[in-house]
Amino acid sequence: MSHPLDRAVWNALSTRLSPFATADSDVRAVRIDPEVGVFLAAADASRESRARLTELARRHPGAGLVEHADGPMADVLPDGIAVDRRIGLVQMTSVALTPGKAPVIAFETLTPADAPAMLALATLTRPGPFRSRTRELGPFIGVKRDGELVAMAGRRLRVDGFTELSGVCTHPDHRGKGYAAALSRAVVGEIHASGEDAFLHAFADHKATIAFYRSLGFEVRAPMVYTILAD
């Protein structure tokens, strides 16, 4: 597993996102701040790394691991901690947006004052793990109607040469208006303009979601597995 996205969580939390992570003394395992997210990862499959992984998992329950489904780390899990469930994901990447005009939609950069509304929208729509301080991984942008946040999108993991599109969601009462496409295009366009490629993770059984991201210029790169540990 030599590609930086094969182990996106480890590569992000041990480098560019290290300020958001808790690591053991010799950095054999990392756990993102529980108020920011759920991610946990080990440096490798060694006994030492697994022991550190177990320590962090016990210290901060409810963690999740995302690894390449066919890679050597897919089954490297903390010892003695039950697995709540394992979910198949696809990792998708984009080097360029597809041509086409997105609807002209007014959006704004979300601020700390929007944090409660962001968490409420993510809790309702469940785009993936989202916590009270996930917004700090952004920036996030959003659409408001009558003062209510109805759609948003932002950034999450960052590794060498890649930034993740994440938190894309729309309130059920406001779907079908092109908000998700417009916000995703805005975020991905900024990622590309910075000289990086964009990536994301989608549930493997959500065919409509995968088709939506394909329409924006993303292609499936690899199968991933999301392991959710019991609290």
PDB file of C-alpha atoms in Angstrom:
ATOM      1  CA  MET A   1       0.000   0.000   0.000  1.00  0.00           C
ATOM      2  CA  SER A   2       2.189   2.823  -1.301  1.00  0.00           C
ATOM      3  CA  HIS A   3      -0.399   5.339  -2.527  1.00  0.00           C
ATOM      4  CA  PRO A   4      -1.123   8.060   0.071  1.00  0.00           C
ATOM      5  CA  LEU A   5      -4.867   7.434  -0.203  1.00  0.00           C
ATOM      6  CA  ASP A   6      -4.527   3.729   0.591  1.00  0.00           C
ATOM      7  CA  ARG A   7      -4.133   4.803   4.218  1.00  0.00           C
ATOM      8  CA  ALA A   8      -5.731   8.241   4.121  1.00  0.00           C
ATOM      9  CA  VAL A   9      -6.624   8.367   7.828  1.00  0.00           C
ATOM     10  CA  TRP A  10      -3.146   7.451   9.045  1.00  0.00           C
ATOM     11  CA  ASN A  11      -1.416   9.673   6.503  1.00  0.00           C
ATOM     12  CA  ALA A  12      -3.638  12.647   7.374  1.00  0.00           C
ATOM     13  CA  LEU A  13      -3.574  12.356  11.160  1.00  0.00           C
ATOM     14  CA  SER A  14       0.164  11.715  11.327  1.00  0.00           C
ATOM     15  CA  THR A  15       1.013  14.712   9.107  1.00  0.00           C
ATOM     16  CA  ARG A  16      -1.227  17.557   7.937  1.00  0.00           C
ATOM     17  CA  LEU A  17      -4.005  16.987  10.472  1.00  0.00           C
ATOM     18  CA  SER A  18      -1.747  16.133  13.407  1.00  0.00           C
ATOM     19  CA  PRO A  19      -2.903  19.233  15.374  1.00  0.00           C
ATOM     20  CA  PHE A  20      -6.331  17.551  15.587  1.00  0.00           C
ATOM     21  CA  ALA A  21      -4.977  14.176  16.696  1.00  0.00           C
ATOM     22  CA  THR A  22      -3.928  12.417  19.866  1.00  0.00           C
ATOM     23  CA  ALA A  23      -0.941  10.133  19.382  1.00  0.00           C
ATOM     24  CA  ASP A  24       0.968   7.782  21.613  1.00  0.00           C
ATOM     25  CA  SER A  25       4.475   8.823  22.658  1.00  0.00           C
ATOM     26  CA  ASP A  26       6.265   7.219  19.702  1.00  0.00           C
ATOM     27  CA  VAL A  27       3.445   7.792  17.194  1.00  0.00           C
ATOM     28  CA  ARG A  28       2.553   4.165  16.605  1.00  0.00           C
ATOM     29  CA  ALA A  29      -1.166   5.040  16.559  1.00  0.00           C
ATOM     30  CA  VAL A  30      -3.309   8.172  16.234  1.00  0.00           C
ATOM     31  CA  ARG A  31      -6.861   9.075  17.200  1.00  0.00           C
ATOM     32  CA  ILE A  32      -8.574  12.255  16.022  1.00  0.00           C
ATOM     33  CA  ASP A  33     -10.007  14.448  18.778  1.00  0.00           C
ATOM     34  CA  PRO A  34     -13.425  12.898  19.607  1.00  0.00           C
ATOM     35  CA  GLU A  35     -15.089  16.307  19.291  1.00  0.00           C
ATOM     36  CA  VAL A  36     -13.704  16.599  15.756  1.00  0.00           C
ATOM     37  CA  GLY A  37     -14.271  13.070  14.481  1.00  0.00           C
ATOM     38  CA  VAL A  38     -14.087   9.327  15.026  1.00  0.00           C
ATOM     39  CA  PHE A  39     -11.003   8.243  13.112  1.00  0.00           C
ATOM     40  CA  LEU A  40      -8.351   5.950  14.543  1.00  0.00           C
ATOM     41  CA  ALA A  41      -5.352   4.360  12.815  1.00  0.00           C
ATOM     42  CA  ALA A  42      -2.166   2.426  13.523  1.00  0.00           C
ATOM     43  CA  ALA A  43       1.200   2.974  11.881  1.00  0.00           C
ATOM     44  CA  ASP A  44       1.487  -0.663  10.810  1.00  0.00           C
ATOM     45  CA  ALA A  45       0.485  -4.212  11.753  1.00  0.00           C
ATOM     46  CA  SER A  46       3.220  -4.733  14.339  1.00  0.00           C
ATOM     47  CA  ARG A  47       2.453  -5.886  17.879  1.00  0.00           C
ATOM     48  CA  GLU A  48       3.632  -2.520  19.224  1.00  0.00           C
ATOM     49  CA  SER A  49       1.345  -0.543  16.939  1.00  0.00           C
ATOM     50  CA  ARG A  50      -1.650  -2.772  17.713  1.00  0.00           C
ATOM     51  CA  ALA A  51      -1.035  -2.291  21.433  1.00  0.00           C
ATOM     52  CA  ARG A  52      -0.972   1.503  21.012  1.00  0.00           C
ATOM     53  CA  LEU A  53      -4.083   1.302  18.838  1.00  0.00           C
ATOM     54  CA  THR A  54      -5.858  -0.602  21.601  1.00  0.00           C
ATOM     55  CA  GLU A  55      -4.819   1.961  24.229  1.00  0.00           C
ATOM     56  CA  LEU A  56      -6.211   4.859  22.209  1.00  0.00           C
ATOM     57  CA  ALA A  57      -9.410   2.982  21.364  1.00  0.00           C
ATOM     58  CA  ARG A  58     -10.057   2.337  25.054  1.00  0.00           C
ATOM     59  CA  ARG A  59      -9.187   5.877  26.067  1.00  0.00           C
ATOM     60  CA  HIS A  60     -11.510   7.381  23.430  1.00  0.00           C
ATOM     61  CA  PRO A  61     -14.400   4.932  22.736  1.00  0.00           C
ATOM     62  CA  GLY A  62     -16.584   4.940  19.654  1.00  0.00           C
ATOM     63  CA  ALA A  63     -13.788   5.198  17.115  1.00  0.00           C
ATOM     64  CA  GLY A  64     -13.846   4.182  13.455  1.00  0.00           C
ATOM     65  CA  LEU A  65     -11.109   2.879  11.168  1.00  0.00           C
ATOM     66  CA  VAL A  66     -11.045   3.346   7.384  1.00  0.00           C
ATOM     67  CA  GLU A  67      -8.622   1.129   5.483  1.00  0.00           C
ATOM     68  CA  HIS A  68      -8.163  -0.249   1.973  1.00  0.00           C
ATOM     69  CA  ALA A  69     -10.430  -3.308   1.825  1.00  0.00           C
ATOM     70  CA  ASP A  70      -7.760  -5.403   0.113  1.00  0.00           C
ATOM     71  CA  GLY A  71      -4.825  -4.036   2.086  1.00  0.00           C
ATOM     72  CA  PRO A  72      -2.790  -5.515   4.941  1.00  0.00           C
ATOM     73  CA  MET A  73      -4.330  -3.160   7.521  1.00  0.00           C
ATOM     74  CA  ALA A  74      -7.973  -4.018   6.857  1.00  0.00           C
ATOM     75  CA  ASP A  75      -8.099  -6.502   9.740  1.00  0.00           C
ATOM     76  CA  VAL A  76      -5.667  -4.791  12.129  1.00  0.00           C
ATOM     77  CA  LEU A  77      -8.068  -3.902  14.930  1.00  0.00           C
ATOM     78  CA  PRO A  78      -7.769  -3.080  18.638  1.00  0.00           C
ATOM     79  CA  ASP A  79      -7.602  -6.117  20.893  1.00  0.00           C
ATOM     80  CA  GLY A  80     -10.547  -6.909  23.139  1.00  0.00           C
ATOM     81  CA  ILE A  81     -12.890  -4.230  21.738  1.00  0.00           C
ATOM     82  CA  ALA A  82     -16.070  -5.352  20.031  1.00  0.00           C
ATOM     83  CA  VAL A  83     -16.788  -4.340  16.452  1.00  0.00           C
ATOM     84  CA  ASP A  84     -20.192  -2.737  16.081  1.00  0.00           C
ATOM     85  CA  ARG A  85     -20.261  -3.154  12.300  1.00  0.00           C
ATOM     86  CA  ARG A  86     -18.165  -3.030   9.157  1.00  0.00           C
ATOM     87  CA  ILE A  87     -19.349  -1.028   6.159  1.00  0.00           C
ATOM     88  CA  GLY A  88     -18.087  -1.165   2.590  1.00  0.00           C
ATOM     89  CA  LEU A  89     -17.035   2.131   1.065  1.00  0.00           C
ATOM     90  CA  VAL A  90     -15.662   3.262  -2.261  1.00  0.00           C
ATOM     91  CA  GLN A  91     -12.926   5.846  -2.442  1.00  0.00           C
ATOM     92  CA  MET A  92     -13.336   8.201  -5.386  1.00  0.00           C
ATOM     93  CA  THR A  93     -10.934  10.765  -6.843  1.00  0.00           C
ATOM     94  CA  SER A  94     -11.237  13.746  -9.171  1.00  0.00           C
ATOM     95  CA  VAL A  95      -8.527  15.462 -11.172  1.00  0.00           C
ATOM     96  CA  ALA A  96     -10.971  17.776 -12.977  1.00  0.00           C
ATOM     97  CA  LEU A  97     -14.632  18.679 -12.776  1.00  0.00           C
ATOM     98  CA  THR A  98     -16.871  17.661 -15.654  1.00  0.00           C
ATOM     99  CA  PRO A  99     -17.848  20.474 -18.012  1.00  0.00           C
ATOM    100  CA  GLY A 100     -21.278  21.912 -17.517  1.00  0.00           C
ATOM    101  CA  LYS A 101     -23.068  24.790 -15.909  1.00  0.00           C
ATOM    102  CA  ALA A 102     -24.205  24.298 -12.337  1.00  0.00           C
ATOM    103  CA  PRO A 103     -27.197  26.282 -11.085  1.00  0.00           C
ATOM    104  CA  VAL A 104     -26.232  29.722  -9.808  1.00  0.00           C
ATOM    105  CA  ILE A 105     -26.797  29.356  -6.088  1.00  0.00           C
ATOM    106  CA  ALA A 106     -25.804  31.827  -3.407  1.00  0.00           C
ATOM    107  CA  PHE A 107     -23.755  30.267  -0.661  1.00  0.00           C
ATOM    108  CA  GLU A 108     -21.586  31.497   2.181  1.00  0.00           C
ATOM    109  CA  THR A 109     -18.589  30.352   4.205  1.00  0.00           C
ATOM    110  CA  LEU A 110     -19.846  28.931   7.475  1.00  0.00           C
ATOM    111  CA  THR A 111     -18.485  30.289  10.752  1.00  0.00           C
ATOM    112  CA  PRO A 112     -18.266  29.094  14.366  1.00  0.00           C
ATOM    113  CA  ALA A 113     -21.693  30.639  14.917  1.00  0.00           C
ATOM    114  CA  ASP A 114     -23.101  28.081  12.468  1.00  0.00           C
ATOM    115  CA  ALA A 115     -21.719  25.086  14.379  1.00  0.00           C
ATOM    116  CA  PRO A 116     -25.027  24.063  16.046  1.00  0.00           C
ATOM    117  CA  ALA A 117     -26.901  24.264  12.735  1.00  0.00           C
ATOM    118  CA  MET A 118     -24.179  22.275  10.951  1.00  0.00           C
ATOM    119  CA  LEU A 119     -24.288  19.517  13.542  1.00  0.00           C
ATOM    120  CA  ALA A 120     -28.103  19.451  13.422  1.00  0.00           C
ATOM    121  CA  LEU A 121     -28.137  19.171   9.615  1.00  0.00           C
ATOM    122  CA  ALA A 122     -25.502  16.423   9.609  1.00  0.00           C
ATOM    123  CA  THR A 123     -27.318  14.543  12.372  1.00  0.00           C
ATOM    124  CA  LEU A 124     -30.529  14.673  10.345  1.00  0.00           C
ATOM    125  CA  THR A 125     -29.056  13.685   6.984  1.00  0.00           C
ATOM    126  CA  ARG A 126     -26.157  11.419   8.100  1.00  0.00           C
ATOM    127  CA  PRO A 127     -23.566  12.150   5.374  1.00  0.00           C
ATOM    128  CA  GLY A 128     -20.960  10.371   7.505  1.00  0.00           C
ATOM    129  CA  PRO A 129     -19.276  10.929  10.876  1.00  0.00           C
ATOM    130  CA  PHE A 130     -19.817  14.525  11.978  1.00  0.00           C
ATOM    131  CA  ARG A 131     -19.112  15.912  15.432  1.00  0.00           C
ATOM    132  CA  SER A 132     -19.420  19.246  17.226  1.00  0.00           C
ATOM    133  CA  ARG A 133     -16.022  20.479  15.962  1.00  0.00           C
ATOM    134  CA  THR A 134     -15.803  18.712  12.584  1.00  0.00           C
ATOM    135  CA  ARG A 135     -16.295  22.105  10.963  1.00  0.00           C
ATOM    136  CA  GLU A 136     -12.733  23.018  12.046  1.00  0.00           C
ATOM    137  CA  LEU A 137     -11.392  20.634   9.395  1.00  0.00           C
ATOM    138  CA  GLY A 138     -13.028  22.816   6.732  1.00  0.00           C
ATOM    139  CA  PRO A 139     -13.690  25.448   5.601  1.00  0.00           C
ATOM    140  CA  PHE A 140     -17.322  24.516   4.998  1.00  0.00           C
ATOM    141  CA  ILE A 141     -19.733  26.416   2.805  1.00  0.00           C
ATOM    142  CA  GLY A 142     -23.512  26.364   2.995  1.00  0.00           C
ATOM    143  CA  VAL A 143     -26.836  27.522   1.617  1.00  0.00           C
ATOM    144  CA  LYS A 144     -29.310  29.264   3.899  1.00  0.00           C
ATOM    145  CA  ARG A 145     -32.977  29.899   3.323  1.00  0.00           C
ATOM    146  CA  ASP A 146     -34.855  32.263   5.639  1.00  0.00           C
ATOM    147  CA  GLY A 147     -31.908  32.095   7.983  1.00  0.00           C
ATOM    148  CA  GLU A 148     -31.903  28.286   8.163  1.00  0.00           C
ATOM    149  CA  LEU A 149     -28.927  26.212   6.998  1.00  0.00           C
ATOM    150  CA  VAL A 150     -30.349  23.816   4.395  1.00  0.00           C
ATOM    151  CA  ALA A 151     -27.248  22.471   2.623  1.00  0.00           C
ATOM    152  CA  MET A 152     -23.494  22.343   3.152  1.00  0.00           C
ATOM    153  CA  ALA A 153     -20.215  20.843   1.956  1.00  0.00           C
ATOM    154  CA  GLY A 154     -16.624  21.069   3.087  1.00  0.00           C
ATOM    155  CA  ARG A 155     -13.242  19.450   3.493  1.00  0.00           C
ATOM    156  CA  ARG A 156     -12.015  16.756   5.874  1.00  0.00           C
ATOM    157  CA  LEU A 157      -8.888  14.585   5.438  1.00  0.00           C
ATOM    158  CA  ARG A 158      -5.757  16.032   3.846  1.00  0.00           C
ATOM    159  CA  VAL A 159      -2.805  13.963   2.646  1.00  0.00           C
ATOM    160  CA  ASP A 160       0.082  14.671   0.295  1.00  0.00           C
ATOM    161  CA  GLY A 161      -1.467  15.982  -2.919  1.00  0.00           C
ATOM    162  CA  PHE A 162      -5.102  15.318  -1.977  1.00  0.00           C
ATOM    163  CA  THR A 163      -7.926  16.950  -0.003  1.00  0.00           C
ATOM    164  CA  GLU A 164     -11.195  15.203   0.817  1.00  0.00           C
ATOM    165  CA  LEU A 165     -14.630  16.528  -0.090  1.00  0.00           C
ATOM    166  CA  SER A 166     -16.895  15.714   2.854  1.00  0.00           C
ATOM    167  CA  GLY A 167     -20.022  16.628   4.764  1.00  0.00           C
ATOM    168  CA  VAL A 168     -22.103  17.075   1.615  1.00  0.00           C
ATOM    169  CA  CYS A 169     -25.740  17.107   2.702  1.00  0.00           C
ATOM    170  CA  THR A 170     -29.080  18.777   2.028  1.00  0.00           C
ATOM    171  CA  HIS A 171     -32.148  19.042   4.227  1.00  0.00           C
ATOM    172  CA  PRO A 172     -34.872  16.670   2.921  1.00  0.00           C
ATOM    173  CA  ASP A 173     -37.246  19.606   2.372  1.00  0.00           C
ATOM    174  CA  HIS A 174     -34.778  21.288   0.012  1.00  0.00           C
ATOM    175  CA  ARG A 175     -33.525  18.454  -2.164  1.00  0.00           C
ATOM    176  CA  GLY A 176     -33.737  18.498  -5.953  1.00  0.00           C
ATOM    177  CA  LYS A 177     -32.638  22.128  -6.246  1.00  0.00           C
ATOM    178  CA  GLY A 178     -29.022  21.525  -7.215  1.00  0.00           C
ATOM    179  CA  TYR A 179     -27.546  22.595  -3.889  1.00  0.00           C
ATOM    180  CA  ALA A 180     -25.321  19.529  -3.423  1.00  0.00           C
ATOM    181  CA  ALA A 181     -23.922  19.786  -6.948  1.00  0.00           C
ATOM    182  CA  ALA A 182     -23.259  23.522  -6.694  1.00  0.00           C
ATOM    183  CA  LEU A 183     -21.564  23.272  -3.298  1.00  0.00           C
ATOM    184  CA  SER A 184     -19.527  20.217  -4.288  1.00  0.00           C
ATOM    185  CA  ARG A 185     -18.347  21.918  -7.466  1.00  0.00           C
ATOM    186  CA  ALA A 186     -17.332  25.001  -5.487  1.00  0.00           C
ATOM    187  CA  VAL A 187     -15.316  23.017  -2.935  1.00  0.00           C
ATOM    188  CA  VAL A 188     -13.699  20.713  -5.496  1.00  0.00           C
ATOM    189  CA  GLY A 189     -12.905  23.653  -7.757  1.00  0.00           C
ATOM    190  CA  GLU A 190     -11.009  25.310  -4.918  1.00  0.00           C
ATOM    191  CA  ILE A 191      -9.143  22.070  -4.168  1.00  0.00           C
ATOM    192  CA  HIS A 192      -8.074  21.760  -7.797  1.00  0.00           C
ATOM    193  CA  ALA A 193      -7.107  25.436  -7.924  1.00  0.00           C
ATOM    194  CA  SER A 194      -4.768  24.841  -4.971  1.00  0.00           C
ATOM    195  CA  GLY A 195      -2.882  22.268  -7.050  1.00  0.00           C
ATOM    196  CA  GLU A 196      -4.330  19.171  -5.386  1.00  0.00           C
ATOM    197  CA  ASP A 197      -6.685  16.434  -6.501  1.00  0.00           C
ATOM    198  CA  ALA A 198      -9.959  15.850  -4.670  1.00  0.00           C
ATOM    199  CA  PHE A 199     -11.133  12.600  -3.118  1.00  0.00           C
ATOM    200  CA  LEU A 200     -14.089  11.344  -1.135  1.00  0.00           C
ATOM    201  CA  HIS A 201     -15.588   8.257   0.441  1.00  0.00           C
ATOM    202  CA  ALA A 202     -19.099   7.012  -0.339  1.00  0.00           C
ATOM    203  CA  PHE A 203     -21.066   4.025   0.900  1.00  0.00           C
ATOM    204  CA  ALA A 204     -20.527   1.222  -1.603  1.00  0.00           C
ATOM    205  CA  ASP A 205     -24.213   0.289  -1.691  1.00  0.00           C
ATOM    206  CA  HIS A 206     -25.410   3.865  -2.348  1.00  0.00           C
ATOM    207  CA  LYS A 207     -25.480   3.607  -6.135  1.00  0.00           C
ATOM    208  CA  ALA A 208     -27.260   6.913  -6.639  1.00  0.00           C
ATOM    209  CA  THR A 209     -24.638   8.738  -4.560  1.00  0.00           C
ATOM    210  CA  ILE A 210     -21.799   7.167  -6.550  1.00  0.00           C
ATOM    211  CA  ALA A 211     -23.539   8.109  -9.814  1.00  0.00           C
ATOM    212  CA  PHE A 212     -23.946  11.684  -8.557  1.00  0.00           C
ATOM    213  CA  TYR A 213     -20.233  12.033  -7.870  1.00  0.00           C
ATOM    214  CA  ARG A 214     -19.377  10.435 -11.210  1.00  0.00           C
ATOM    215  CA  SER A 215     -21.451  13.161 -12.844  1.00  0.00           C
ATOM    216  CA  LEU A 216     -19.141  15.731 -11.240  1.00  0.00           C
ATOM    217  CA  GLY A 217     -15.965  14.059 -12.488  1.00  0.00           C
ATOM    218  CA  PHE A 218     -15.102  11.574  -9.737  1.00  0.00           C
ATOM    219  CA  GLU A 219     -14.114   7.980 -10.477  1.00  0.00           C
ATOM    220  CA  VAL A 220     -13.874   5.026  -8.130  1.00  0.00           C
ATOM    221  CA  ARG A 221     -10.278   4.464  -7.113  1.00  0.00           C
ATOM    222  CA  ALA A 222     -10.411   1.708  -4.482  1.00  0.00           C
ATOM    223  CA  PRO A 223     -12.681  -0.341  -2.213  1.00  0.00           C
ATOM    224  CA  MET A 224     -12.425   0.645   1.439  1.00  0.00           C
ATOM    225  CA  VAL A 225     -13.831  -0.746   4.655  1.00  0.00           C
ATOM    226  CA  TYR A 226     -15.139   1.384   7.532  1.00  0.00           C
ATOM    227  CA  THR A 227     -14.934  -0.458  10.857  1.00  0.00           C
ATOM    228  CA  ILE A 228     -17.021   1.047  13.657  1.00  0.00           C
ATOM    229  CA  LEU A 229     -15.971   0.013  17.151  1.00  0.00           C
ATOM    230  CA  ALA A 230     -18.473  -0.428  19.968  1.00  0.00           C
ATOM    231  CA  ASP A 231     -18.664   2.412  22.501  1.00  0.00           C
TER     232      ASP A 231
END
